[in-house]
Amino acid sequence: MGDTSSSEEDLRSFAVEELSAVIDEEQVPLSPEERRRLIREISDEVMGYGPLQRLLEDPSVTEVMVNRFDQIYVERHGHLALTELQFSSDDHLRKVIERIVSKVGRRIDESSPLVDARLEDGSRVNAIIPPLAVNGPSLTIRKFSHVPLTVRNLIEWGSMSQEMAELLSACVRARLNVIVSGGTGTGKTTLLNVLSSFIPESDRIVTIEDAVELQLQQRHVVRLESRPPNIEGKGEITIRDLVRNSLRMRPDRIIVGEVRGGESLDMLQAMNTGHDGSLSTVHANSPRDAIARLETLVLMAGMDLPLRAIREQVSSAVDLIVQVTRLRDGSRRVTHVTEVQGMEGDVVTLQDAFLFDYSAGLDAQGRFLGKAVPTGIRPRFLDRFAELGIQVSPATFGALPVTVGRR
């Protein structure tokens, strides 16, 4: 089992064979089902991640949340559920956490009790232990999908309509600057990945993320990932550092996985200085909140800018906000497609092109029947589409006729 050239699958098969041989040799009185379960549990413990192993192998599980050693939740199809699986103790959970983080060259102990990292398969892992975690070690794993979702998937699942997809595709091809807004676990990165699929193959794209999650299918892509400080507090490379560096890399498009700090100012300046067609996400619960959030993040850059100057920067840089929401039924829907029109006085003006219709109510299973519907209002950026020869069906905007062209 010490052969480093063997794959993990080979090692697991070898371990199962050895365990079976030991059980046969000891003549342990077990039923076939008990035998299979015992071998599985021991092999998971020795070669995998203990009780988490079967959850990580289950394709229906998208997220695993360990609140404490005896409380493991999972997300399946948008719904959270408590599992029957448990660790034997805090120490058992701690050992599995150490095994996970050691595989990515990180460590977790009392002097460094928090780890946020990307596993080899792309999954995101966040682990936190006492004294920061009061009730014992805690672990969250967001699994990585090796097959990127497509716009067709989102349409089939009801996350967006065909008309909305047509408009968003046109917006990306027309090089509008787009912000995807949403709360935690709403699918911002998934939607950002889908929007990036509309970028022409010829464009040079630079992606910047805390931990690489985007799965762009274009060939001309440079992927950058930030780096946390080492145990001595040195060597950190921030998202802001990478955004600044990306401007020297001759990008046609810059995609920032999520803006959370002062890098928002650098991104907005890039959008305003020739890097049209850039994409990013922000943590906010509505398009108006997204604008306010960007204003707050710009202040974190340490520049003593007046609020009006910040708002002018935001309103001139951002063309479109796409709001994604996780509804009560667990579904993830695009609830707003909102144009940023500019400034009126000291206020950033917004206009919804699509808005979710909650009035349709719920079905017998408690699922929302509504969808985002066109407001019938003609976005100003349609003139830009006309200049670029990008066609959008008038039906996209509902019953009102839409004439694409100069006013």
CSV table of N, CA and C in Angstrom, one decimal, residues 206-208 224 237-251 254 263 266-267:
chain,number,residue,atom,x,y,z
A,206,VAL,N,-9.2,36.9,-18.8
A,206,VAL,CA,-8.5,36.6,-17.5
A,206,VAL,C,-9.5,36.5,-16.4
A,207,THR,N,-9.5,35.4,-15.7
A,207,THR,CA,-10.4,35.1,-14.6
A,207,THR,C,-9.6,35.3,-13.3
A,208,ILE,N,-10.2,35.8,-12.3
A,208,ILE,CA,-9.6,36.1,-11.0
A,208,ILE,C,-10.5,35.6,-9.9
A,224,LEU,N,-6.3,33.0,-12.7
A,224,LEU,CA,-5.5,33.5,-11.6
A,224,LEU,C,-6.3,33.2,-10.3
A,237,ILE,N,-1.2,37.2,-1.6
A,237,ILE,CA,-1.6,37.8,-2.9
A,237,ILE,C,-3.1,38.0,-2.9
A,238,THR,N,-3.6,39.2,-2.9
A,238,THR,CA,-5.0,39.4,-2.8
A,238,THR,C,-5.6,39.5,-4.2
A,239,ILE,N,-7.0,39.5,-4.2
A,239,ILE,CA,-7.7,39.7,-5.4
A,239,ILE,C,-7.4,41.0,-6.0
A,240,ARG,N,-7.2,42.0,-5.2
A,240,ARG,CA,-6.9,43.4,-5.7
A,240,ARG,C,-5.6,43.4,-6.4
A,241,ASP,N,-4.6,42.7,-5.8
A,241,ASP,CA,-3.3,42.6,-6.5
A,241,ASP,C,-3.5,41.9,-7.9
A,242,LEU,N,-4.3,40.9,-8.0
A,242,LEU,CA,-4.5,40.2,-9.2
A,242,LEU,C,-5.3,41.0,-10.2
A,243,VAL,N,-6.3,41.8,-9.8
A,243,VAL,CA,-7.0,42.7,-10.7
A,243,VAL,C,-6.1,43.7,-11.3
A,244,ARG,N,-5.2,44.3,-10.4
A,244,ARG,CA,-4.3,45.3,-11.0
A,244,ARG,C,-3.3,44.7,-11.9
A,245,ASN,N,-2.8,43.5,-11.6
A,245,ASN,CA,-1.9,42.8,-12.5
A,245,ASN,C,-2.5,42.4,-13.8
A,246,SER,N,-3.8,42.0,-13.8
A,246,SER,CA,-4.5,41.6,-15.0
A,246,SER,C,-4.6,42.7,-16.1
A,247,LEU,N,-4.6,44.0,-15.6
A,247,LEU,CA,-4.6,45.1,-16.6
A,247,LEU,C,-3.4,45.1,-17.5
A,248,ARG,N,-2.3,44.5,-17.0
A,248,ARG,CA,-1.1,44.5,-17.8
A,248,ARG,C,-1.0,43.2,-18.7
A,249,MET,N,-2.0,42.4,-18.7
A,249,MET,CA,-2.0,41.1,-19.4
A,249,MET,C,-2.8,41.2,-20.7
A,250,ARG,N,-3.1,42.4,-21.1
A,250,ARG,CA,-3.9,42.6,-22.4
A,250,ARG,C,-5.2,41.8,-22.5
A,251,PRO,N,-6.0,41.9,-21.4
A,251,PRO,CA,-7.3,41.1,-21.5
A,251,PRO,C,-8.3,41.8,-22.3
A,254,ILE,N,-12.3,40.8,-18.3
A,254,ILE,CA,-11.8,40.4,-17.0
A,254,ILE,C,-13.0,39.8,-16.2
A,263,GLU,N,-10.8,45.7,-4.1
A,263,GLU,CA,-10.6,45.4,-5.5
A,263,GLU,C,-11.8,45.9,-6.4
A,266,ASP,N,-10.8,48.9,-8.3
A,266,ASP,CA,-9.9,48.6,-9.4
A,266,ASP,C,-10.7,48.0,-10.6
A,267,MET,N,-11.7,47.2,-10.2
A,267,MET,CA,-12.5,46.6,-11.3
A,267,MET,C,-13.4,47.6,-12.0
